[in-house]
PDB file of C-alpha atoms and ligand atoms in Angstrom:
ATOM      1  CA  UNK Q   1       0.233   0.152   0.050  1.00 41.00           C
ATOM      2  CA  UNK Q   2       1.584   3.414  -1.003  1.00 44.00           C
ATOM      3  CA  UNK Q   3       1.423   5.375   2.284  1.00 45.00           C
ATOM      4  CA  UNK Q   4       3.048   9.037   3.355  1.00 49.00           C
ATOM      5  CA  UNK Q   5       3.759  11.483   5.954  1.00 48.00           C
ATOM      6  CA  UNK Q   6       2.940  14.673   5.774  1.00 50.00           C
ATOM      7  CA  UNK Q   7       5.201  17.194   7.668  1.00 56.00           C
ATOM      8  CA  UNK Q   8       2.582  20.335   7.077  1.00 72.00           C
ATOM      9  CA  UNK Q   9      -0.583  20.745   8.620  1.00 84.00           C
ATOM     10  CA  UNK Q  10      -2.764  23.013   6.638  1.00 87.00           C
ATOM     11  CA  UNK Q  11      -5.218  25.468   8.530  1.00 88.00           C
ATOM     12  CA  UNK Q  12      -7.977  24.030   6.392  1.00 89.00           C
ATOM     13  CA  UNK Q  13      -6.833  20.716   7.636  1.00 89.00           C
ATOM     14  CA  UNK Q  14      -6.111  21.624  11.161  1.00 90.00           C
ATOM     15  CA  UNK Q  15      -9.761  22.713  11.150  1.00 91.00           C
ATOM     16  CA  UNK Q  16     -11.213  19.193   9.996  1.00 91.00           C
ATOM     17  CA  UNK Q  17      -8.973  17.180  12.636  1.00 91.00           C
ATOM     18  CA  UNK Q  18     -10.552  19.503  15.259  1.00 90.00           C
ATOM     19  CA  UNK Q  19     -13.708  18.558  14.417  1.00 89.00           C
ATOM     20  CA  UNK Q  20     -12.680  15.318  16.005  1.00 88.00           C
ATOM     21  CA  UNK Q  21     -10.788  16.305  18.903  1.00 87.00           C
ATOM     22  CA  UNK Q  22     -12.261  17.308  22.397  1.00 87.00           C
ATOM     23  CA  UNK Q  23     -10.008  20.237  22.359  1.00 89.00           C
ATOM     24  CA  UNK Q  24      -8.322  22.717  19.352  1.00 89.00           C
ATOM     25  CA  UNK Q  25      -4.683  20.980  18.897  1.00 89.00           C
ATOM     26  CA  UNK Q  26      -1.969  23.041  17.187  1.00 89.00           C
ATOM     27  CA  UNK Q  27      -0.366  21.876  14.202  1.00 87.00           C
ATOM     28  CA  UNK Q  28       2.670  20.762  16.234  1.00 89.00           C
ATOM     29  CA  UNK Q  29       0.643  18.545  18.636  1.00 90.00           C
ATOM     30  CA  UNK Q  30      -0.727  16.471  15.636  1.00 91.00           C
ATOM     31  CA  UNK Q  31       1.087  13.939  13.368  1.00 90.00           C
ATOM     32  CA  UNK Q  32      -0.993  13.086   9.987  1.00 89.00           C
ATOM     33  CA  UNK Q  33      -0.367  10.401   7.119  1.00 86.00           C
ATOM     34  CA  UNK Q  34      -1.810   9.665   4.243  1.00 84.00           C
ATOM     35  CA  UNK Q  35      -2.772   6.120   3.788  1.00 83.00           C
ATOM     36  CA  UNK Q  36      -4.486   3.834   0.688  1.00 85.00           C
ATOM     37  CA  UNK Q  37      -7.510   2.160   2.254  1.00 87.00           C
ATOM     38  CA  UNK Q  38      -8.648   0.186  -0.527  1.00 87.00           C
ATOM     39  CA  UNK Q  39      -9.478   0.131  -4.501  1.00 89.00           C
ATOM     40  CA  UNK Q  40     -11.065  -1.370  -7.519  1.00 92.00           C
ATOM     41  CA  UNK Q  41      -8.496  -4.143  -8.372  1.00 90.00           C
ATOM     42  CA  UNK Q  42      -9.224  -7.356  -8.091  1.00 90.00           C
ATOM     43  CA  UNK Q  43      -8.317  -8.587  -4.585  1.00 84.00           C
ATOM     44  CA  UNK Q  44      -6.842 -12.011  -3.287  1.00 79.00           C
ATOM     45  CA  UNK Q  45      -9.842 -13.179  -2.811  1.00 81.00           C
ATOM     46  CA  UNK Q  46     -10.816 -12.790  -6.229  1.00 88.00           C
ATOM     47  CA  UNK Q  47     -13.106  -9.381  -5.081  1.00 89.00           C
ATOM     48  CA  UNK Q  48     -13.410  -5.862  -6.167  1.00 91.00           C
ATOM     49  CA  UNK Q  49     -15.253  -3.268  -5.090  1.00 92.00           C
ATOM     50  CA  UNK Q  50     -17.580  -1.307  -8.369  1.00 92.00           C
ATOM     51  CA  UNK Q  51     -16.009   1.965  -8.824  1.00 91.00           C
ATOM     52  CA  UNK Q  52     -19.158   3.960  -7.143  1.00 93.00           C
ATOM     53  CA  UNK Q  53     -18.957   1.854  -4.437  1.00 93.00           C
ATOM     54  CA  UNK Q  54     -15.285   3.456  -3.252  1.00 94.00           C
ATOM     55  CA  UNK Q  55     -17.116   7.078  -3.764  1.00 96.00           C
ATOM     56  CA  UNK Q  56     -19.685   5.669  -0.906  1.00 95.00           C
ATOM     57  CA  UNK Q  57     -17.018   3.982   1.168  1.00 93.00           C
ATOM     58  CA  UNK Q  58     -14.831   6.948   1.416  1.00 95.00           C
ATOM     59  CA  UNK Q  59     -18.072   8.815   2.914  1.00 95.00           C
ATOM     60  CA  UNK Q  60     -18.242   5.965   5.440  1.00 94.00           C
ATOM     61  CA  UNK Q  61     -14.530   5.894   6.566  1.00 93.00           C
ATOM     62  CA  UNK Q  62     -14.590   9.820   7.503  1.00 92.00           C
ATOM     63  CA  UNK Q  63     -14.157   9.621  11.021  1.00 91.00           C
ATOM     64  CA  UNK Q  64     -13.491   6.197  11.533  1.00 91.00           C
ATOM     65  CA  UNK Q  65     -10.678   5.488  13.896  1.00 88.00           C
ATOM     66  CA  UNK Q  66      -8.065   2.947  13.248  1.00 86.00           C
ATOM     67  CA  UNK Q  67      -5.685   0.630  14.806  1.00 82.00           C
ATOM     68  CA  UNK Q  68      -2.070   1.333  14.650  1.00 79.00           C
ATOM     69  CA  UNK Q  69      -0.838  -2.098  15.401  1.00 66.00           C
ATOM     70  CA  UNK Q  70       3.348  -1.524  15.422  1.00 55.00           C
ATOM     71  CA  UNK Q  71       3.639  -3.135  19.067  1.00 58.00           C
ATOM     72  CA  UNK Q  72       1.112  -5.714  19.488  1.00 57.00           C
ATOM     73  CA  UNK Q  73       1.579  -5.458  23.652  1.00 59.00           C
ATOM     74  CA  UNK Q  74       0.680  -1.601  23.391  1.00 57.00           C
ATOM     75  CA  UNK Q  75      -3.344  -0.986  22.985  1.00 63.00           C
ATOM     76  CA  UNK Q  76      -5.051   1.913  22.288  1.00 65.00           C
ATOM     77  CA  UNK Q  77      -2.918   3.050  19.930  1.00 74.00           C
ATOM     78  CA  UNK Q  78      -5.217   4.784  17.446  1.00 84.00           C
ATOM     79  CA  UNK Q  79      -5.293   7.374  14.635  1.00 88.00           C
ATOM     80  CA  UNK Q  80      -8.536   8.880  13.261  1.00 91.00           C
ATOM     81  CA  UNK Q  81      -9.277   9.566   9.519  1.00 93.00           C
ATOM     82  CA  UNK Q  82     -10.497  13.291   9.170  1.00 93.00           C
ATOM     83  CA  UNK Q  83     -10.354  13.431   5.154  1.00 92.00           C
ATOM     84  CA  UNK Q  84     -11.037  10.483   2.783  1.00 93.00           C
ATOM     85  CA  UNK Q  85     -11.156  10.711  -0.929  1.00 94.00           C
ATOM     86  CA  UNK Q  86     -11.272   8.786  -3.702  1.00 95.00           C
ATOM     87  CA  UNK Q  87      -8.708   9.496  -6.463  1.00 92.00           C
ATOM     88  CA  UNK Q  88      -7.783   8.337  -9.910  1.00 93.00           C
ATOM     89  CA  UNK Q  89      -4.466   7.291 -10.967  1.00 88.00           C
ATOM     90  CA  UNK Q  90      -4.028   8.731 -14.429  1.00 89.00           C
ATOM     91  CA  UNK Q  91      -3.074   6.374 -17.085  1.00 92.00           C
ATOM     92  CA  UNK Q  92      -3.647   3.464 -14.613  1.00 92.00           C
ATOM     93  CA  UNK Q  93      -6.178   0.533 -15.613  1.00 94.00           C
ATOM     94  CA  UNK Q  94      -7.337  -2.382 -13.526  1.00 93.00           C
ATOM     95  CA  UNK Q  95      -6.671  -5.639 -14.709  1.00 93.00           C
ATOM     96  CA  UNK Q  96     -10.327  -5.858 -15.831  1.00 94.00           C
ATOM     97  CA  UNK Q  97      -9.696  -2.491 -17.985  1.00 94.00           C
ATOM     98  CA  UNK Q  98     -11.447   0.044 -15.800  1.00 94.00           C
ATOM     99  CA  UNK Q  99      -9.683   3.583 -14.897  1.00 94.00           C
ATOM    100  CA  UNK Q 100      -8.122   2.482 -11.672  1.00 93.00           C
ATOM    101  CA  UNK Q 101      -9.629   4.669  -8.493  1.00 93.00           C
ATOM    102  CA  UNK Q 102      -8.497   4.088  -5.178  1.00 90.00           C
ATOM    103  CA  UNK Q 103      -9.556   5.560  -1.523  1.00 90.00           C
ATOM    104  CA  UNK Q 104      -6.898   7.725  -0.138  1.00 89.00           C
ATOM    105  CA  UNK Q 105      -7.664   8.525   3.581  1.00 89.00           C
ATOM    106  CA  UNK Q 106      -5.708  10.922   5.730  1.00 90.00           C
ATOM    107  CA  UNK Q 107      -5.633  10.082   9.515  1.00 89.00           C
ATOM    108  CA  UNK Q 108      -4.011  12.141  12.302  1.00 91.00           C
ATOM    109  CA  UNK Q 109      -2.774  11.149  15.940  1.00 89.00           C
ATOM    110  CA  UNK Q 110      -1.622  13.116  18.650  1.00 90.00           C
ATOM    111  CA  UNK Q 111       2.232  13.448  19.149  1.00 90.00           C
ATOM    112  CA  UNK Q 112       2.451  11.759  22.378  1.00 88.00           C
ATOM    113  CA  UNK Q 113       4.817   9.657  24.560  1.00 87.00           C
ATOM    114  CA  UNK Q 114       2.821   6.747  24.033  1.00 83.00           C
ATOM    115  CA  UNK Q 115       2.536   7.203  20.001  1.00 84.00           C
ATOM    116  CA  UNK Q 116       6.383   8.208  19.766  1.00 85.00           C
ATOM    117  CA  UNK Q 117       7.172   4.638  18.357  1.00 81.00           C
ATOM    118  CA  UNK Q 118       4.528   4.573  16.267  1.00 80.00           C
ATOM    119  CA  UNK Q 119       5.415   8.131  14.587  1.00 83.00           C
ATOM    120  CA  UNK Q 120       8.884   7.063  14.342  1.00 82.00           C
ATOM    121  CA  UNK Q 121       7.955   3.575  12.556  1.00 77.00           C
ATOM    122  CA  UNK Q 122       5.607   6.054   9.901  1.00 76.00           C
ATOM    123  CA  UNK Q 123       8.454   8.375   9.600  1.00 77.00           C
ATOM    124  CA  UNK Q 124      10.991   5.575   8.883  1.00 73.00           C
ATOM    125  CA  UNK Q 125       8.880   4.143   5.771  1.00 65.00           C
ATOM    126  CA  UNK Q 126       8.860   0.984   6.969  1.00 62.00           C
ATOM    127  CA  UNK Q 127       6.611  -0.965   4.307  1.00 50.00           C
ATOM    128  CA  UNK Q 128       3.053  -0.762   5.599  1.00 63.00           C
ATOM    129  CA  UNK Q 129       0.030  -2.778   5.161  1.00 69.00           C
ATOM    130  CA  UNK Q 130      -3.578  -1.669   6.013  1.00 78.00           C
ATOM    131  CA  UNK Q 131      -6.471  -3.750   6.591  1.00 78.00           C
ATOM    132  CA  UNK Q 132      -9.928  -2.484   6.431  1.00 82.00           C
ATOM    133  CA  UNK Q 133     -13.374  -3.996   7.397  1.00 83.00           C
ATOM    134  CA  UNK Q 134     -16.821  -3.021   5.424  1.00 87.00           C
ATOM    135  CA  UNK Q 135     -19.916  -4.476   4.903  1.00 87.00           C
ATOM    136  CA  UNK Q 136     -21.463  -4.543   0.899  1.00 88.00           C
ATOM    137  CA  UNK Q 137     -25.107  -4.968   0.344  1.00 89.00           C
ATOM    138  CA  UNK Q 138     -24.298  -6.871  -3.395  1.00 90.00           C
ATOM    139  CA  UNK Q 139     -21.685  -9.157  -4.544  1.00 90.00           C
ATOM    140  CA  UNK Q 140     -22.302  -9.923  -8.414  1.00 92.00           C
ATOM    141  CA  UNK Q 141     -20.827 -12.821 -10.397  1.00 94.00           C
ATOM    142  CA  UNK Q 142     -18.460 -11.411 -13.141  1.00 96.00           C
ATOM    143  CA  UNK Q 143     -19.473 -14.343 -15.645  1.00 95.00           C
ATOM    144  CA  UNK Q 144     -23.409 -14.605 -15.034  1.00 94.00           C
ATOM    145  CA  UNK Q 145     -24.422 -11.416 -13.440  1.00 94.00           C
ATOM    146  CA  UNK Q 146     -26.115 -13.370 -10.568  1.00 93.00           C
ATOM    147  CA  UNK Q 147     -26.111 -12.408  -7.023  1.00 90.00           C
ATOM    148  CA  UNK Q 148     -23.018 -14.564  -5.763  1.00 87.00           C
ATOM    149  CA  UNK Q 149     -24.185 -16.015  -2.539  1.00 78.00           C
ATOM    150  CA  UNK Q 150     -27.365 -17.731  -2.394  1.00 73.00           C
ATOM    151  CA  UNK Q 151     -28.485 -17.292  -5.424  1.00 74.00           C
ATOM    152  CA  UNK Q 152     -28.435 -19.095  -8.856  1.00 86.00           C
ATOM    153  CA  UNK Q 153     -24.965 -18.318  -9.617  1.00 89.00           C
ATOM    154  CA  UNK Q 154     -22.741 -21.810  -9.349  1.00 88.00           C
ATOM    155  CA  UNK Q 155     -19.442 -20.066 -10.412  1.00 91.00           C
ATOM    156  CA  UNK Q 156     -15.991 -20.415  -8.584  1.00 89.00           C
ATOM    157  CA  UNK Q 157     -14.555 -17.294  -7.920  1.00 89.00           C
ATOM    158  CA  UNK Q 158     -10.563 -17.576  -9.162  1.00 89.00           C
ATOM    159  CA  UNK Q 159     -11.520 -20.086 -11.983  1.00 90.00           C
ATOM    160  CA  UNK Q 160     -11.818 -19.137 -15.444  1.00 93.00           C
ATOM    161  CA  UNK Q 161     -14.817 -20.037 -17.522  1.00 94.00           C
ATOM    162  CA  UNK Q 162     -14.416 -19.936 -21.177  1.00 94.00           C
ATOM    163  CA  UNK Q 163     -10.672 -18.171 -20.642  1.00 93.00           C
ATOM    164  CA  UNK Q 164     -12.728 -15.316 -18.613  1.00 95.00           C
ATOM    165  CA  UNK Q 165     -12.112 -14.717 -14.660  1.00 95.00           C
ATOM    166  CA  UNK Q 166     -14.574 -15.108 -12.404  1.00 94.00           C
ATOM    167  CA  UNK Q 167     -14.804 -12.705  -9.508  1.00 94.00           C
ATOM    168  CA  UNK Q 168     -17.433 -10.650  -7.624  1.00 92.00           C
ATOM    169  CA  UNK Q 169     -18.031  -7.300  -8.115  1.00 93.00           C
ATOM    170  CA  UNK Q 170     -18.853  -5.755  -4.467  1.00 92.00           C
ATOM    171  CA  UNK Q 171     -21.311  -2.581  -4.757  1.00 92.00           C
ATOM    172  CA  UNK Q 172     -23.922  -0.899  -2.181  1.00 92.00           C
ATOM    173  CA  UNK Q 173     -21.923  -0.671   0.679  1.00 91.00           C
ATOM    174  CA  UNK Q 174     -23.968  -0.788   4.197  1.00 90.00           C
ATOM    175  CA  UNK Q 175     -21.409   0.296   6.639  1.00 88.00           C
ATOM    176  CA  UNK Q 176     -17.423   0.622   7.356  1.00 88.00           C
ATOM    177  CA  UNK Q 177     -16.423  -0.617  10.008  1.00 81.00           C
ATOM    178  CA  UNK Q 178     -12.722  -0.838  11.095  1.00 76.00           C
ATOM    179  CA  UNK Q 179      -9.084  -0.240   9.436  1.00 83.00           C
ATOM    180  CA  UNK Q 180      -5.971  -1.305  11.110  1.00 81.00           C
ATOM    181  CA  UNK Q 181      -2.811   0.174  10.174  1.00 72.00           C
ATOM    182  CA  UNK Q 182       0.145  -2.470  10.282  1.00 64.00           C
ATOM    183  CA  UNK Q 183       3.763  -0.796  10.341  1.00 54.00           C
ATOM    184  CA  UNK Q 184       5.528  -3.813  10.310  1.00 49.00           C
ATOM    185  CA  UNK Q 185       4.735  -6.410   8.039  1.00 43.00           C
ATOM    186  CA  UNK Q 186       3.648 -10.302   8.405  1.00 38.00           C
ATOM    187  CA  UNK Q 187       1.789  -9.549  11.703  1.00 34.00           C
ATOM    188  CA  UNK Q 188      -1.200 -10.821  10.354  1.00 38.00           C
ATOM    189  CA  UNK Q 189      -3.041 -10.956   6.755  1.00 41.00           C
ATOM    190  CA  UNK Q 190      -3.488  -7.328   5.603  1.00 45.00           C
ATOM    191  CA  UNK Q 191      -6.034  -6.862   3.152  1.00 50.00           C
ATOM    192  CA  UNK Q 192      -9.928  -5.922   3.108  1.00 51.00           C
ATOM    193  CA  UNK Q 193     -12.122  -7.771   5.135  1.00 52.00           C
ATOM    194  CA  UNK Q 194     -15.673  -7.502   3.748  1.00 53.00           C
ATOM    195  CA  UNK Q 195     -18.856  -8.678   4.881  1.00 52.00           C
ATOM    196  CA  UNK Q 196     -22.394  -9.064   3.057  1.00 50.00           C
ATOM    197  CA  UNK Q 197     -25.870  -7.713   4.018  1.00 43.00           C
ATOM    198  CA  UNK Q 198     -24.930  -6.431   7.039  1.00 39.00           C
ATOM    199  CA  UNK Q 199     -23.229  -8.795   9.246  1.00 37.00           C
ATOM    200  CA  UNK Q 200     -19.421  -8.666   9.476  1.00 39.00           C
ATOM    201  CA  UNK Q 201     -18.749 -12.121   8.900  1.00 34.00           C
ATOM    202  CA  UNK Q 202     -14.875 -12.125   8.389  1.00 42.00           C
ATOM    203  CA  UNK Q 203     -12.536 -12.509   6.069  1.00 47.00           C
ATOM    204  CA  UNK Q 204     -13.376 -15.731   4.588  1.00 57.00           C
ATOM    205  CA  UNK Q 205     -17.060 -16.461   3.695  1.00 70.00           C
ATOM    206  CA  UNK Q 206     -18.245 -19.922   4.482  1.00 76.00           C
ATOM    207  CA  UNK Q 207     -20.695 -19.756   1.545  1.00 75.00           C
ATOM    208  CA  UNK Q 208     -18.024 -19.541  -1.216  1.00 78.00           C
ATOM    209  CA  UNK Q 209     -16.008 -22.458   0.984  1.00 82.00           C
ATOM    210  CA  UNK Q 210     -19.188 -24.574   0.405  1.00 82.00           C
ATOM    211  CA  UNK Q 211     -19.667 -23.713  -3.258  1.00 80.00           C
ATOM    212  CA  UNK Q 212     -16.097 -24.869  -3.794  1.00 82.00           C
ATOM    213  CA  UNK Q 213     -16.260 -28.028  -1.901  1.00 84.00           C
ATOM    214  CA  UNK Q 214     -19.600 -28.899  -3.674  1.00 80.00           C
ATOM    215  CA  UNK Q 215     -18.221 -28.253  -7.293  1.00 80.00           C
ATOM    216  CA  UNK Q 216     -16.904 -30.902  -9.857  1.00 78.00           C
ATOM    217  CA  UNK Q 217     -13.394 -31.474 -10.441  1.00 77.00           C
ATOM    218  CA  UNK Q 218     -10.219 -30.821  -8.023  1.00 81.00           C
ATOM    219  CA  UNK Q 219     -10.334 -27.808  -5.851  1.00 80.00           C
ATOM    220  CA  UNK Q 220      -7.762 -26.087  -4.313  1.00 81.00           C
ATOM    221  CA  UNK Q 221      -8.259 -24.352  -0.909  1.00 82.00           C
ATOM    222  CA  UNK Q 222      -6.165 -21.141   0.180  1.00 79.00           C
ATOM    223  CA  UNK Q 223      -4.339 -21.570   3.581  1.00 79.00           C
ATOM    224  CA  UNK Q 224      -6.919 -19.103   4.639  1.00 78.00           C
ATOM    225  CA  UNK Q 225      -9.929 -20.744   3.713  1.00 81.00           C
ATOM    226  CA  UNK Q 226      -8.787 -24.201   5.466  1.00 85.00           C
ATOM    227  CA  UNK Q 227      -8.049 -21.951   8.304  1.00 84.00           C
ATOM    228  CA  UNK Q 228     -11.693 -20.604   8.296  1.00 84.00           C
ATOM    229  CA  UNK Q 229     -13.464 -24.020   7.208  1.00 87.00           C
ATOM    230  CA  UNK Q 230     -11.147 -25.584  10.531  1.00 90.00           C
ATOM    231  CA  UNK Q 231     -12.826 -22.974  12.655  1.00 87.00           C
ATOM    232  CA  UNK Q 232     -16.241 -23.410  11.395  1.00 87.00           C
ATOM    233  CA  UNK Q 233     -15.805 -26.906  11.870  1.00 91.00           C
ATOM    234  CA  UNK Q 234     -14.522 -26.187  15.507  1.00 89.00           C
ATOM    235  CA  UNK Q 235     -17.718 -23.839  16.063  1.00 88.00           C
ATOM    236  CA  UNK Q 236     -19.992 -26.358  14.829  1.00 91.00           C
ATOM    237  CA  UNK Q 237     -18.658 -28.815  17.073  1.00 91.00           C
ATOM    238  CA  UNK Q 238     -19.193 -26.751  19.805  1.00 89.00           C
ATOM    239  CA  UNK Q 239     -22.913 -26.356  18.577  1.00 90.00           C
ATOM    240  CA  UNK Q 240     -23.623 -29.954  18.319  1.00 92.00           C
ATOM    241  CA  UNK Q 241     -21.846 -30.581  21.829  1.00 91.00           C
ATOM    242  CA  UNK Q 242     -24.430 -28.206  23.018  1.00 91.00           C
ATOM    243  CA  UNK Q 243     -27.616 -29.378  20.977  1.00 93.00           C
ATOM    244  CA  UNK Q 244     -26.583 -32.860  22.537  1.00 93.00           C
ATOM    245  CA  UNK Q 245     -26.869 -32.018  26.018  1.00 92.00           C
ATOM    246  CA  UNK Q 246     -29.753 -30.002  25.280  1.00 94.00           C
ATOM    247  CA  UNK Q 247     -31.512 -33.538  23.963  1.00 94.00           C
ATOM    248  CA  UNK Q 248     -30.287 -35.046  27.127  1.00 95.00           C
ATOM    249  CA  UNK Q 249     -31.551 -32.494  29.721  1.00 95.00           C
ATOM    250  CA  UNK Q 250     -34.656 -32.492  27.604  1.00 95.00           C
ATOM    251  CA  UNK Q 251     -35.205 -36.305  27.458  1.00 96.00           C
ATOM    252  CA  UNK Q 252     -34.244 -36.512  31.354  1.00 96.00           C
ATOM    253  CA  UNK Q 253     -36.974 -34.163  32.288  1.00 95.00           C
ATOM    254  CA  UNK Q 254     -39.298 -35.619  30.324  1.00 95.00           C
ATOM    255  CA  UNK Q 255     -38.822 -39.022  31.501  1.00 96.00           C
ATOM    256  CA  UNK Q 256     -38.711 -37.681  35.455  1.00 95.00           C
ATOM    257  CA  UNK Q 257     -42.249 -36.075  34.494  1.00 94.00           C
ATOM    258  CA  UNK Q 258     -43.725 -38.967  33.118  1.00 94.00           C
ATOM    259  CA  UNK Q 259     -42.762 -41.122  35.793  1.00 94.00           C
ATOM    260  CA  UNK Q 260     -44.839 -39.118  38.001  1.00 92.00           C
ATOM    261  CA  UNK Q 261     -47.661 -38.295  36.015  1.00 91.00           C
ATOM    262  CA  UNK Q 262     -47.605 -42.119  34.597  1.00 91.00           C
ATOM    263  CA  UNK Q 263     -46.729 -44.047  37.908  1.00 92.00           C
ATOM    264  CA  UNK Q 264     -48.059 -47.390  36.440  1.00 94.00           C
ATOM    265  CA  UNK Q 265     -45.329 -47.290  33.201  1.00 94.00           C
ATOM    266  CA  UNK Q 266     -42.334 -49.132  34.118  1.00 95.00           C
ATOM    267  CA  UNK Q 267     -39.434 -46.761  34.087  1.00 94.00           C
ATOM    268  CA  UNK Q 268     -37.307 -48.971  31.670  1.00 95.00           C
ATOM    269  CA  UNK Q 269     -39.992 -48.641  29.297  1.00 95.00           C
ATOM    270  CA  UNK Q 270     -40.534 -44.571  29.714  1.00 95.00           C
ATOM    271  CA  UNK Q 271     -36.592 -44.147  28.827  1.00 95.00           C
ATOM    272  CA  UNK Q 272     -36.555 -46.827  25.956  1.00 95.00           C
ATOM    273  CA  UNK Q 273     -39.998 -44.599  24.476  1.00 95.00           C
ATOM    274  CA  UNK Q 274     -38.220 -41.286  25.391  1.00 95.00           C
ATOM    275  CA  UNK Q 275     -34.739 -42.593  23.859  1.00 95.00           C
ATOM    276  CA  UNK Q 276     -36.592 -42.992  20.157  1.00 95.00           C
ATOM    277  CA  UNK Q 277     -38.826 -39.720  20.536  1.00 95.00           C
ATOM    278  CA  UNK Q 278     -37.613 -36.264  18.657  1.00 94.00           C
ATOM    279  CA  UNK Q 279     -36.766 -33.155  20.007  1.00 94.00           C
ATOM    280  CA  UNK Q 280     -39.830 -31.828  19.255  1.00 95.00           C
ATOM    281  CA  UNK Q 281     -41.932 -34.686  20.212  1.00 95.00           C
ATOM    282  CA  UNK Q 282     -40.267 -34.590  23.919  1.00 96.00           C
ATOM    283  CA  UNK Q 283     -40.775 -30.895  24.696  1.00 95.00           C
ATOM    284  CA  UNK Q 284     -44.638 -31.682  23.510  1.00 96.00           C
ATOM    285  CA  UNK Q 285     -44.932 -34.334  26.300  1.00 95.00           C
ATOM    286  CA  UNK Q 286     -42.773 -32.405  28.753  1.00 94.00           C
ATOM    287  CA  UNK Q 287     -44.956 -29.152  28.451  1.00 94.00           C
ATOM    288  CA  UNK Q 288     -48.002 -31.282  28.526  1.00 94.00           C
ATOM    289  CA  UNK Q 289     -46.593 -32.737  31.689  1.00 93.00           C
ATOM    290  CA  UNK Q 290     -45.466 -29.816  33.251  1.00 92.00           C
ATOM    291  CA  UNK Q 291     -49.251 -28.085  32.422  1.00 92.00           C
ATOM    292  CA  UNK Q 292     -50.882 -31.209  34.085  1.00 90.00           C
ATOM    293  CA  UNK Q 293     -48.617 -31.037  37.108  1.00 87.00           C
ATOM    294  CA  UNK Q 294     -48.803 -26.646  37.790  1.00 87.00           C
ATOM    295  CA  UNK Q 295     -52.868 -27.530  37.685  1.00 84.00           C
ATOM    296  CA  UNK Q 296     -52.807 -29.919  40.218  1.00 78.00           C
ATOM    297  CA  UNK Q 297     -50.204 -27.874  42.492  1.00 76.00           C
ATOM    298  CA  UNK Q 298     -52.588 -24.882  41.956  1.00 75.00           C
ATOM    299  CA  UNK Q 299     -55.970 -26.954  42.867  1.00 72.00           C
ATOM    300  CA  UNK Q 300     -54.758 -28.909  46.068  1.00 57.00           C
ATOM    301  CA  UNK Q 301     -52.736 -27.014  47.945  1.00 53.00           C
ATOM    302  CA  UNK Q 302     -51.256 -29.193  50.620  1.00 52.00           C
ATOM    303  CA  UNK Q 303     -49.642 -27.679  54.281  1.00 52.00           C
ATOM    304  CA  UNK Q 304     -47.765 -30.715  54.674  1.00 49.00           C
ATOM    305  CA  UNK Q 305     -45.956 -33.230  52.480  1.00 51.00           C
ATOM    306  CA  UNK Q 306     -48.318 -36.193  51.977  1.00 50.00           C
ATOM    307  CA  UNK Q 307     -47.222 -39.649  51.285  1.00 48.00           C
ATOM    308  CA  UNK Q 308     -47.416 -38.915  47.820  1.00 48.00           C
ATOM    309  CA  UNK Q 309     -45.373 -35.826  47.689  1.00 44.00           C
ATOM    310  CA  UNK Q 310     -43.016 -37.960  49.489  1.00 42.00           C
ATOM    311  CA  UNK Q 311     -42.687 -40.681  46.899  1.00 43.00           C
ATOM    312  CA  UNK Q 312     -42.685 -37.714  44.202  1.00 40.00           C
ATOM    313  CA  UNK Q 313     -39.483 -36.446  45.887  1.00 41.00           C
ATOM    314  CA  UNK Q 314     -37.717 -40.077  46.000  1.00 39.00           C
ATOM    315  CA  UNK Q 315     -39.014 -40.253  42.222  1.00 39.00           C
ATOM    316  CA  UNK Q 316     -37.337 -36.687  41.647  1.00 40.00           C
ATOM    317  CA  UNK Q 317     -33.968 -37.371  43.288  1.00 40.00           C
ATOM    318  CA  UNK Q 318     -33.512 -40.843  41.778  1.00 40.00           C
ATOM    319  CA  UNK Q 319     -34.360 -39.554  37.766  1.00 43.00           C
ATOM    320  CA  UNK Q 320     -31.933 -36.645  37.977  1.00 43.00           C
ATOM    321  CA  UNK Q 321     -29.173 -38.621  36.941  1.00 41.00           C
ATOM    322  CA  UNK Q 322     -30.840 -39.760  33.704  1.00 41.00           C
TER     323      UNK Q 322
HETATM  324 ZN1  LIG Y 401     -21.927 -16.619 -11.928  1.00 81.99          ZN
END
């Protein structure tokens, strides 16, 4: 990414900066730098922003804070974008032949002891990478023109169809979330983090990966996609464990209630039936028994435990471990 540090701050710029500060800062107290947030070139996810989307994104990014990750142990090192514009680079075209455009942001941070190291890193021109996050409303396939997610499109981004590269054109930005400025490269994967339909889904979209997995022929997953897939599997495993636990609890509770409500049925029979019921059936029986029991409880208030109450308690504790 192209970043440059600006030493002179004009009065106009200072005015823009001071719109965001609690008190008015002087030019000497402020450090400013420029950073290219994103452009309309096809990125490593085989996605690109529609040219007009860049204009909207530039507006959304104005005023947004970014994290400066020079030292991973230091927290709260942030800069804020005070000016954000789309610029064309004369004569330069994207790989698909459109005029190349990019979002150039200007950000400031106070010159303080805490920020001295990051300012030094920015000054010394260490290669910098920017990672930005945004939510996009539309993602259109470059081959068929259909929505790439959940629609009729079955093309895989990054593949060629009749010699034409498949990529997604992103438009209708909904929100811009975050940007981080990594002064030391290789700390994290830089790039544009996109989300769709308002939710921040992270760098890799599972739907794209599943589409690849379901396609014909050999597939290649990137390192990032493999990581995303493993994360997804972990999350599904955790959900499955929760689901199993919920099923076990519901089955045990239904068995307990049933054994109270139907004392003539052998416990083993109830357990056997319960183990073969679906979760919905278990829930329906459980609700019905609970209803029946709450009616009994309200219609026959008792001051002292009766024989049957005592029996219930025994039943109760005996089935807790089911
Ligand atoms: Zn398509």
